[in-house]
N, CA, C and O atoms as a Tinker XYZ file with bonds, in Angstrom:
   428  protein
     1  N    106.263000  104.575000  102.239000    73     2
     2  CA   107.003000  105.928000  102.274000    64     1     3
     3  C    106.569000  106.910000  101.287000    63     2     4     5
     4  O    106.835000  106.634000  100.117000    81     3
     5  N    105.802000  108.272000  101.584000    73     3     6
     6  CA   104.874000  109.184000  100.806000    64     5     7
     7  C    105.864000  110.276000  100.879000    63     6     8     9
     8  O    106.490000  110.455000  101.924000    81     7
     9  N    106.047000  111.013000   99.846000    73     7    10
    10  CA   106.784000  112.259000   99.603000    64     9    11
    11  C    105.660000  113.367000   99.479000    63    10    12    13
    12  O    104.795000  113.262000   98.610000    81    11
    13  N    105.684000  114.241000  100.204000    73    11    14
    14  CA   104.739000  115.324000  100.048000    64    13    15
    15  C    105.470000  116.642000   99.260000    63    14    16    17
    16  O    106.467000  117.183000   99.738000    81    15
    17  N    104.997000  116.978000   98.304000    73    15    18
    18  CA   105.207000  118.169000   97.913000    64    17    19
    19  C    104.140000  119.052000   97.480000    63    18    20    21
    20  O    103.127000  118.871000   96.805000    81    19
    21  N    104.775000  120.301000   98.197000    73    19    22
    22  CA   103.630000  121.321000   98.314000    64    21    23
    23  C    103.909000  122.634000   97.163000    63    22    24    25
    24  O    104.582000  123.595000   97.536000    81    23
    25  N    103.665000  122.614000   96.555000    73    23    26
    26  CA   104.087000  123.943000   95.410000    64    25    27
    27  C    102.929000  125.219000   95.671000    63    26    28    29
    28  O    101.701000  125.210000   95.583000    81    27
    29  N    103.721000  126.105000   95.964000    73    27    30
    30  CA   103.281000  127.490000   96.613000    64    29    31
    31  C    103.303000  128.549000   95.146000    63    30    32    33
    32  O    104.158000  128.352000   94.283000    81    31
    33  N    102.408000  129.514000   95.020000    73    31    34
    34  CA   102.500000  130.777000   94.108000    64    33    35
    35  C    102.142000  131.540000   95.346000    63    34    36    37
    36  O    101.187000  131.598000   96.120000    81    35
    37  N    103.527000  132.202000   95.179000    73    35    38
    38  CA   103.704000  133.490000   96.338000    64    37    39
    39  C    103.715000  134.810000   95.680000    63    38    40    41
    40  O    103.784000  134.965000   94.461000    81    39
    41  N    103.644000  135.734000   96.539000    73    39    42
    42  CA   103.465000  137.291000   95.605000    64    41    43
    43  C    104.863000  137.758000   95.955000    63    42    44    45
    44  O    105.246000  137.960000   97.107000    81    43
    45  N    105.597000  137.912000   94.847000    73    43    46
    46  CA   106.921000  137.996000   94.657000    64    45    47
    47  C    107.752000  139.214000   95.593000    63    46    48    49
    48  O    108.929000  139.337000   95.934000    81    47
    49  N    106.556000  140.003000   95.810000    73    47    50
    50  CA   106.948000  141.417000   96.466000    64    49    51
    51  C    107.118000  140.743000   98.207000    63    50    52    53
    52  O    107.654000  141.478000   99.036000    81    51
    53  N    106.616000  139.304000   98.650000    73    51    54
    54  CA   106.657000  139.151000  100.030000    64    53    55
    55  C    107.440000  137.737000  100.222000    63    54    56    57
    56  O    107.218000  136.775000  100.957000    81    55
    57  N    108.570000  138.042000   99.138000    73    55    58
    58  CA   109.528000  136.892000   99.331000    64    57    59
    59  C    110.101000  136.446000  101.225000    63    58    60    61
    60  O    110.338000  135.385000  101.802000    81    59
    61  N    110.118000  137.850000  101.620000    73    59    62
    62  CA   110.810000  137.442000  102.795000    64    61    63
    63  C    109.998000  137.072000  104.043000    63    62    64    65
    64  O    110.553000  136.571000  105.021000    81    63
    65  N    108.608000  137.334000  104.004000    73    63    66
    66  CA   107.382000  136.840000  104.424000    64    65    67
    67  C    107.300000  135.320000  104.332000    63    66    68    69
    68  O    107.021000  134.646000  105.324000    81    67
    69  N    107.547000  134.777000  103.116000    73    67    70
    70  CA   107.687000  133.209000  102.872000    64    69    71
    71  C    108.651000  132.879000  103.446000    63    70    72    73
    72  O    108.541000  131.840000  104.098000    81    71
    73  N    109.926000  133.557000  103.463000    73    71    74
    74  CA   111.174000  132.712000  103.914000    64    73    75
    75  C    110.849000  132.627000  105.239000    63    74    76    77
    76  O    111.313000  131.614000  105.762000    81    75
    77  N    109.980000  133.595000  106.237000    73    75    78
    78  CA   110.058000  133.513000  107.739000    64    77    79
    79  C    108.755000  132.323000  107.822000    63    78    80    81
    80  O    108.343000  131.811000  108.864000    81    79
    81  N    108.426000  132.147000  106.914000    73    79    82
    82  CA   107.007000  130.978000  107.215000    64    81    83
    83  C    107.476000  129.566000  106.911000    63    82    84    85
    84  O    106.970000  128.571000  107.430000    81    83
    85  N    108.678000  129.537000  105.862000    73    83    86
    86  CA   109.458000  128.209000  105.409000    64    85    87
    87  C    110.267000  127.854000  106.818000    63    86    88    89
    88  O    110.197000  126.705000  107.254000    81    87
    89  N    111.265000  129.169000  107.728000    73    87    90
    90  CA   111.608000  129.174000  108.814000    64    89    91
    91  C    110.598000  128.329000  109.810000    63    90    92    93
    92  O    110.802000  127.180000  110.203000    81    91
    93  N    109.795000  128.918000  110.035000    73    91    94
    94  CA   108.643000  128.598000  111.167000    64    93    95
    95  C    108.424000  126.971000  110.879000    63    94    96    97
    96  O    108.621000  126.175000  111.797000    81    95
    97  N    108.005000  126.514000  109.554000    73    95    98
    98  CA   107.776000  125.057000  109.431000    64    97    99
    99  C    108.865000  124.057000  109.401000    63    98   100   101
   100  O    108.776000  122.829000  109.366000    81    99
   101  N    110.250000  125.066000  109.427000    73    99   102
   102  CA   111.545000  123.817000  109.591000    64   101   103
   103  C    111.448000  123.635000  110.798000    63   102   104   105
   104  O    112.152000  122.673000  111.104000    81   103
   105  N    110.731000  124.234000  111.999000    73   103   106
   106  CA   110.786000  123.806000  113.491000    64   105   107
   107  C    109.712000  123.218000  113.762000    63   106   108   109
   108  O    109.762000  122.290000  114.569000    81   107
   109  N    108.563000  123.560000  113.221000    73   107   110
   110  CA   106.937000  122.847000  113.850000    64   109   111
   111  C    106.979000  121.473000  112.973000    63   110   112   113
   112  O    106.686000  120.477000  113.635000    81   111
   113  N    107.251000  121.269000  111.771000    73   111   114
   114  CA   107.141000  119.706000  111.113000    64   113   115
   115  C    107.703000  118.742000  111.452000    63   114   116   117
   116  O    107.145000  117.650000  111.560000    81   115
   117  N    109.140000  118.994000  111.728000    73   115   118
   118  CA   109.852000  117.658000  112.406000    64   117   119
   119  C    109.288000  117.176000  113.530000    63   118   120   121
   120  O    109.366000  115.955000  113.658000    81   119
   121  N    108.696000  117.832000  114.456000    73   119   122
   122  CA   108.826000  118.077000  115.913000    64   121   123
   123  C    107.110000  117.252000  115.667000    63   122   124   125
   124  O    106.863000  116.316000  116.427000    81   123
   125  N    106.492000  117.481000  115.066000    73   123   126
   126  CA   105.123000  116.699000  114.672000    64   125   127
   127  C    104.816000  115.491000  113.595000    63   126   128   129
   128  O    103.770000  115.251000  112.993000    81   127
   129  N    106.085000  114.814000  113.558000    73   127   130
   130  CA   106.131000  113.593000  113.017000    64   129   131
   131  C    106.259000  113.608000  111.504000    63   130   132   133
   132  O    105.708000  112.599000  111.066000    81   131
   133  N    106.628000  114.149000  110.802000    73   131   134
   134  CA   107.216000  114.383000  109.302000    64   133   135
   135  C    108.580000  114.728000  108.891000    63   134   136   137
   136  O    108.937000  115.906000  108.939000    81   135
   137  N    109.461000  113.707000  108.447000    73   135   138
   138  CA   110.636000  114.301000  107.747000    64   137   139
   139  C    110.677000  115.208000  106.856000    63   138   140   141
   140  O    110.476000  114.948000  105.669000    81   139
   141  N    110.992000  116.628000  107.378000    73   139   142
   142  CA   111.426000  117.680000  106.448000    64   141   143
   143  C    112.440000  117.418000  105.260000    63   142   144   145
   144  O    113.556000  116.950000  105.483000    81   143
   145  N    111.960000  117.772000  103.865000    73   143   146
   146  CA   113.213000  117.503000  103.282000    64   145   147
   147  C    113.724000  118.983000  103.094000    63   146   148   149
   148  O    114.901000  119.296000  102.913000    81   147
   149  N    112.489000  119.972000  103.177000    73   147   150
   150  CA   112.888000  121.428000  103.375000    64   149   151
   151  C    112.157000  122.052000  102.220000    63   150   152   153
   152  O    111.494000  121.475000  101.359000    81   151
   153  N    112.425000  123.487000  102.373000    73   151   154
   154  CA   111.278000  124.627000  101.976000    64   153   155
   155  C    111.977000  125.501000  101.091000    63   154   156   157
   156  O    112.802000  126.300000  101.535000    81   155
   157  N    111.658000  125.396000   99.616000    73   155   158
   158  CA   112.591000  126.198000   98.681000    64   157   159
   159  C    111.954000  127.493000   97.987000    63   158   160   161
   160  O    110.811000  127.514000   97.529000    81   159
   161  N    112.690000  128.380000   97.975000    73   159   162
   162  CA   111.997000  129.941000   97.902000    64   161   163
   163  C    112.949000  130.488000   96.264000    63   162   164   165
   164  O    114.136000  130.249000   96.041000    81   163
   165  N    112.150000  131.115000   95.496000    73   163   166
   166  CA   112.406000  131.341000   94.174000    64   165   167
   167  C    114.023000  132.143000   94.222000    63   166   168   169
   168  O    114.277000  133.126000   94.918000    81   167
   169  N    114.888000  131.515000   93.396000    73   167   170
   170  CA   116.038000  132.216000   93.409000    64   169   171
   171  C    116.090000  132.879000   91.956000    63   170   172   173
   172  O    115.926000  134.089000   91.799000    81   171
   173  N    116.364000  131.866000   90.760000    73   171   174
   174  CA   116.171000  132.126000   89.672000    64   173   175
   175  C    115.038000  132.006000   88.443000    63   174   176   177
   176  O    114.408000  130.951000   88.377000    81   175
   177  N    114.868000  132.674000   87.830000    73   175   178
   178  CA   113.708000  132.115000   87.033000    64   177   179
   179  C    112.412000  132.858000   87.380000    63   178   180   181
   180  O    112.051000  134.035000   87.420000    81   179
   181  N    111.933000  131.796000   87.585000    73   179   182
   182  CA   110.085000  132.366000   88.613000    64   181   183
   183  C    110.426000  133.100000   89.624000    63   182   184   185
   184  O    111.308000  132.733000   90.400000    81   183
   185  N    109.757000  134.276000   89.764000    73   183   186
   186  CA   109.605000  134.774000   91.378000    64   185   187
   187  C    108.471000  134.315000   91.914000    63   186   188   189
   188  O    108.367000  134.649000   93.094000    81   187
   189  N    107.399000  133.550000   91.423000    73   187   190
   190  CA   106.397000  133.146000   92.218000    64   189   191
   191  C    106.407000  131.902000   92.742000    63   190   192   193
   192  O    105.832000  131.690000   93.809000    81   191
   193  N    107.072000  130.894000   92.051000    73   191   194
   194  CA   106.787000  129.602000   92.699000    64   193   195
   195  C    107.938000  129.161000   93.608000    63   194   196   197
   196  O    109.130000  129.283000   93.325000    81   195
   197  N    107.473000  128.669000   94.658000    73   195   198
   198  CA   108.133000  127.896000   96.108000    64   197   199
   199  C    107.964000  126.481000   95.981000    63   198   200   201
   200  O    107.562000  125.899000   94.974000    81   199
   201  N    108.311000  125.947000   97.110000    73   199   202
   202  CA   108.180000  124.564000   96.957000    64   201   203
   203  C    108.497000  124.227000   98.685000    63   202   204   205
   204  O    109.341000  124.853000   99.327000    81   203
   205  N    107.662000  123.147000   99.247000    73   203   206
   206  CA   107.838000  122.410000  100.329000    64   205   207
   207  C    107.744000  121.118000  100.343000    63   206   208   209
   208  O    106.830000  120.433000   99.884000    81   207
   209  N    108.862000  120.724000  100.966000    73   207   210
   210  CA   108.827000  118.941000  100.559000    64   209   211
   211  C    109.001000  118.119000  101.528000    63   210   212   213
   212  O    110.133000  118.164000  102.010000    81   211
   213  N    108.352000  117.448000  101.948000    73   211   214
   214  CA   108.567000  116.319000  103.229000    64   213   215
   215  C    108.309000  114.879000  103.241000    63   214   216   217
   216  O    107.380000  114.584000  102.489000    81   215
   217  N    108.864000  113.836000  103.889000    73   215   218
   218  CA   108.522000  112.427000  104.051000    64   217   219
   219  C    107.391000  112.443000  104.839000    63   218   220   221
   220  O    107.152000  113.284000  105.705000    81   219
   221  N    106.550000  111.311000  104.467000    73   219   222
   222  CA   105.818000  110.666000  105.458000    64   221   223
   223  C    105.628000  109.256000  105.196000    63   222   224   225
   224  O    105.849000  108.707000  104.117000    81   223
   225  N    105.097000  108.570000  106.515000    73   223   226
   226  CA   104.875000  107.100000  106.268000    64   225   227
   227  C    103.963000  106.474000  105.804000    63   226   228   229
   228  O    104.055000  105.293000  105.469000    81   227
   229  N    102.554000  107.432000  105.676000    73   227   230
   230  CA   101.370000  107.015000  105.030000    64   229   231
   231  C    100.485000  108.031000  104.930000    63   230   232   233
   232  O    100.691000  109.119000  105.469000    81   231
   233  N     99.406000  107.757000  104.218000    73   231   234
   234  CA    97.947000  108.901000  104.260000    64   233   235
   235  C     97.334000  108.710000  105.498000    63   234   236   237
   236  O     96.503000  109.536000  105.876000    81   235
   237  N     97.624000  107.731000  106.193000    73   235   238
   238  CA    97.206000  107.897000  107.651000    64   237   239
   239  C     97.757000  108.070000  108.635000    63   238   240   241
   240  O     97.194000  108.327000  109.699000    81   239
   241  N     99.106000  107.950000  108.451000    73   239   242
   242  CA    99.747000  109.167000  109.438000    64   241   243
   243  C    100.236000  110.464000  109.066000    63   242   244   245
   244  O    100.945000  111.190000  109.764000    81   243
   245  N     99.750000  110.728000  107.774000    73   243   246
   246  CA    99.441000  112.427000  107.402000    64   245   247
   247  C     98.559000  112.937000  108.362000    63   246   248   249
   248  O     98.866000  113.666000  109.305000    81   247
   249  N     97.204000  112.422000  108.011000    73   247   250
   250  CA    96.177000  112.730000  108.648000    64   249   251
   251  C     96.606000  112.890000  110.225000    63   250   252   253
   252  O     96.191000  113.951000  110.691000    81   251
   253  N     97.153000  112.287000  110.917000    73   251   254
   254  CA    97.308000  112.735000  112.473000    64   253   255
   255  C     98.530000  113.505000  112.755000    63   254   256   257
   256  O     98.624000  114.072000  113.844000    81   255
   257  N     99.702000  113.604000  111.677000    73   255   258
   258  CA   100.318000  114.492000  111.661000    64   257   259
   259  C     99.528000  116.086000  111.535000    63   258   260   261
   260  O     99.572000  116.927000  112.433000    81   259
   261  N     98.926000  116.237000  110.419000    73   259   262
   262  CA    98.223000  117.606000  110.319000    64   261   263
   263  C     97.155000  117.489000  111.433000    63   262   264   265
   264  O     96.695000  118.616000  111.248000    81   263
   265  N     96.558000  117.101000  112.235000    73   263   266
   266  CA    95.802000  117.157000  113.661000    64   265   267
   267  C     97.141000  117.649000  114.508000    63   266   268   269
   268  O     97.029000  118.718000  115.107000    81   267
   269  N     98.063000  117.126000  114.571000    73   267   270
   270  CA    99.413000  117.803000  115.554000    64   269   271
   271  C     99.737000  118.878000  115.027000    63   270   272   273
   272  O     99.785000  119.804000  115.836000    81   271
   273  N     99.982000  119.139000  113.989000    73   271   274
   274  CA   100.441000  119.987000  113.413000    64   273   275
   275  C     99.205000  121.508000  113.901000    63   274   276   277
   276  O     99.575000  122.596000  114.341000    81   275
   277  N     98.151000  121.192000  113.704000    73   275   278
   278  CA    97.222000  122.621000  113.716000    64   277   279
   279  C     97.246000  122.616000  115.145000    63   278   280   281
   280  O     96.892000  123.754000  115.455000    81   279
   281  N     97.465000  121.970000  116.170000    73   279   282
   282  CA    97.089000  121.929000  117.458000    64   281   283
   283  C     98.739000  122.753000  118.186000    63   282   284   285
   284  O     98.770000  123.484000  119.176000    81   283
   285  N     99.850000  122.368000  117.392000    73   283   286
   286  CA   101.039000  123.198000  118.079000    64   285   287
   287  C    100.945000  124.785000  117.779000    63   286   288   289
   288  O    100.574000  125.322000  116.735000    81   287
   289  N    101.341000  125.333000  118.868000    73   287   290
   290  CA   101.144000  126.650000  119.009000    64   289   291
   291  C    102.306000  127.430000  117.814000    63   290   292   293
   292  O    102.031000  128.554000  117.394000    81   291
   293  N    103.401000  126.815000  117.413000    73   291   294
   294  CA   104.188000  127.634000  116.018000    64   293   295
   295  C    103.626000  127.110000  114.739000    63   294   296   297
   296  O    104.180000  127.382000  113.674000    81   295
   297  N    102.718000  126.485000  114.783000    73   295   298
   298  CA   102.054000  126.081000  113.667000    64   297   299
   299  C    100.559000  126.608000  113.329000    63   298   300   301
   300  O    100.203000  126.886000  112.184000    81   299
   301  N     99.779000  126.704000  114.407000    73   299   302
   302  CA    98.790000  127.823000  114.702000    64   301   303
   303  C     99.207000  128.983000  114.120000    63   302   304   305
   304  O     98.736000  129.556000  113.138000    81   303
   305  N    100.618000  129.438000  115.171000    73   303   306
   306  CA   100.751000  130.870000  114.755000    64   305   307
   307  C    101.269000  131.113000  112.586000    63   306   308   309
   308  O    101.144000  132.038000  111.784000    81   307
   309  N    101.784000  129.806000  112.524000    73   307   310
   310  CA   102.276000  129.898000  110.931000    64   309   311
   311  C    100.983000  130.357000  110.081000    63   310   312   313
   312  O    100.852000  131.389000  109.422000    81   311
   313  N     99.849000  129.059000  110.324000    73   311   314
   314  CA    98.501000  129.388000  109.667000    64   313   315
   315  C     98.406000  131.046000  109.675000    63   314   316   317
   316  O     98.643000  131.934000  108.856000    81   315
   317  N     97.986000  130.990000  110.886000    73   315   318
   318  CA    97.554000  132.477000  111.072000    64   317   319
   319  C     98.360000  133.999000  110.341000    63   318   320   321
   320  O     97.840000  135.045000  109.952000    81   319
   321  N     99.621000  133.621000  110.368000    73   319   322
   322  CA   100.395000  134.571000  109.817000    64   321   323
   323  C    100.422000  134.768000  108.334000    63   322   324   325
   324  O    100.342000  135.882000  107.816000    81   323
   325  N    100.580000  133.223000  107.417000    73   323   326
   326  CA   100.173000  133.072000  106.244000    64   325   327
   327  C     98.845000  134.014000  105.944000    63   326   328   329
   328  O     98.902000  134.946000  105.143000    81   327
   329  N     97.637000  133.668000  106.678000    73   327   330
   330  CA    96.027000  133.952000  106.598000    64   329   331
   331  C     96.607000  135.904000  106.820000    63   330   332   333
   332  O     96.341000  136.505000  105.779000    81   331
   333  N     97.064000  136.548000  107.554000    73   331   334
   334  CA    97.234000  137.888000  107.577000    64   333   335
   335  C     98.016000  138.597000  106.755000    63   334   336   337
   336  O     97.683000  139.736000  106.426000    81   335
   337  N     99.293000  137.956000  106.258000    73   335   338
   338  CA   100.218000  138.444000  105.343000    64   337   339
   339  C     99.846000  138.396000  103.663000    63   338   340   341
   340  O    100.319000  139.090000  102.764000    81   339
   341  N     98.854000  137.350000  103.596000    73   339   342
   342  CA    98.335000  137.090000  102.432000    64   341   343
   343  C    100.064000  136.973000  101.421000    63   342   344   345
   344  O    100.421000  137.928000  100.731000    81   343
   345  N    100.670000  136.059000  101.497000    73   343   346
   346  CA   101.880000  136.171000  100.577000    64   345   347
   347  C    101.559000  135.027000   99.888000    63   346   348   349
   348  O    102.131000  134.908000   98.804000    81   347
   349  N    100.687000  134.015000  100.263000    73   347   350
   350  CA   100.448000  133.067000   99.301000    64   349   351
   351  C     98.919000  133.137000   98.738000    63   350   352   353
   352  O     97.810000  133.442000   99.177000    81   351
   353  N     99.562000  132.623000   97.366000    73   351   354
   354  CA    98.191000  133.232000   96.516000    64   353   355
   355  C     97.695000  131.433000   95.791000    63   354   356   357
   356  O     96.720000  131.196000   95.079000    81   355
   357  N     98.515000  130.656000   96.179000    73   355   358
   358  CA    97.606000  129.292000   95.530000    64   357   359
   359  C     98.842000  128.125000   96.380000    63   358   360   361
   360  O    100.065000  128.170000   96.515000    81   359
   361  N     97.929000  127.288000   96.751000    73   359   362
   362  CA    98.754000  125.969000   97.607000    64   361   363
   363  C     98.270000  124.920000   96.697000    63   362   364   365
   364  O     97.093000  124.714000   96.401000    81   363
   365  N     99.220000  124.331000   96.320000    73   363   366
   366  CA    98.684000  122.774000   95.737000    64   365   367
   367  C     99.745000  121.740000   96.368000    63   366   368   369
   368  O    100.967000  121.858000   96.272000    81   367
   369  N     98.989000  120.599000   97.099000    73   367   370
   370  CA    99.766000  119.695000   97.556000    64   369   371
   371  C     99.644000  118.257000   96.452000    63   370   372   373
   372  O     98.591000  117.991000   95.872000    81   371
   373  N    100.925000  117.423000   96.303000    73   371   374
   374  CA   100.913000  115.851000   95.641000    64   373   375
   375  C    101.439000  114.763000   96.555000    63   374   376   377
   376  O    102.365000  114.893000   97.355000    81   375
   377  N    100.920000  113.971000   96.392000    73   375   378
   378  CA   101.631000  112.911000   97.423000    64   377   379
   379  C    102.404000  111.760000   96.114000    63   378   380   381
   380  O    101.743000  111.273000   95.196000    81   379
   381  N    103.547000  111.572000   96.278000    73   379   382
   382  CA   104.231000  110.871000   95.591000    64   381   383
   383  C    104.836000  109.924000   96.117000    63   382   384   385
   384  O    105.123000  109.999000   97.312000    81   383
   385  N    105.206000  108.716000   95.305000    73   383   386
   386  CA   106.153000  107.331000   95.973000    64   385   387
   387  C    107.120000  107.265000   94.949000    63   386   388   389
   388  O    106.947000  107.651000   93.794000    81   387
   389  N    108.253000  106.709000   95.461000    73   387   390
   390  CA   109.491000  106.762000   94.865000    64   389   391
   391  C    109.852000  105.379000   93.916000    63   390   392   393
   392  O    110.097000  104.234000   94.294000    81   391
   393  N    109.789000  105.918000   92.610000    73   391   394
   394  CA   109.682000  104.444000   91.935000    64   393   395
   395  C    110.908000  104.393000   91.188000    63   394   396   397
   396  O    110.882000  103.671000   90.191000    81   395
   397  N    111.980000  105.000000   91.450000    73   395   398
   398  CA   113.299000  104.895000   91.038000    64   397   399
   399  C    114.170000  104.055000   91.907000    63   398   400   401
   400  O    115.387000  104.140000   91.740000    81   399
   401  N    113.630000  103.148000   92.937000    73   399   402
   402  CA   114.765000  102.460000   93.709000    64   401   403
   403  C    114.795000  101.066000   93.158000    63   402   404   405
   404  O    113.744000  100.471000   92.918000    81   403
   405  N    115.976000  100.529000   92.949000    73   403   406
   406  CA   117.246000  100.762000   93.586000    64   405   407
   407  C    117.895000  101.723000   92.800000    63   406   408   409
   408  O    117.964000  101.549000   91.583000    81   407
   409  N    118.489000  102.937000   93.452000    73   407   410
   410  CA   119.353000  103.803000   92.959000    64   409   411
   411  C    120.569000  103.200000   92.603000    63   410   412   413
   412  O    120.903000  102.310000   93.386000    81   411
   413  N    121.437000  103.431000   91.544000    73   411   414
   414  CA   122.782000  102.780000   91.283000    64   413   415
   415  C    122.925000  101.496000   90.048000    63   414   416   417
   416  O    122.249000  100.982000   89.157000    81   415
   417  N    123.926000  101.418000   90.508000    73   415   418
   418  CA   124.382000  100.248000   89.711000    64   417   419
   419  C    123.567000   98.767000   89.894000    63   418   420   421
   420  O    123.708000   98.326000   91.034000    81   419
   421  N    123.002000   98.179000   89.283000    73   419   422
   422  CA   122.357000   97.200000   89.651000    64   421   423
   423  C    122.931000   95.907000   89.217000    63   422   424   425
   424  O    122.406000   95.205000   88.354000    81   423
   425  N    124.083000   95.599000   89.874000    73   423   426
   426  CA   125.129000   94.048000   89.149000    64   425   427
   427  C    125.479000   93.395000   90.114000    63   426   428
   428  O    126.147000   92.372000   89.959000    81   427
């Protein structure tokens, strides 16, 4: 299992647009095959950092998921919305594997 963490730099004057973008992905991502943990908008501290986090089986599964997401009507609409509204200034993806298992007391 891989966890994809997307770090966004957003225009702080367009937080409402990012929130709508996040809600749209909240519908499109799960139905196209990824386990969405959530999208997070700035609240305190930085006004420009936001995150999207989801789990996916493998890099191969990720490639198939991206194709399905690009073909999804809401997915396409959300990509176009971001391009039109220009609230995303930067987007970086990192894929991580969980290294701390097992969690808890190993007695």
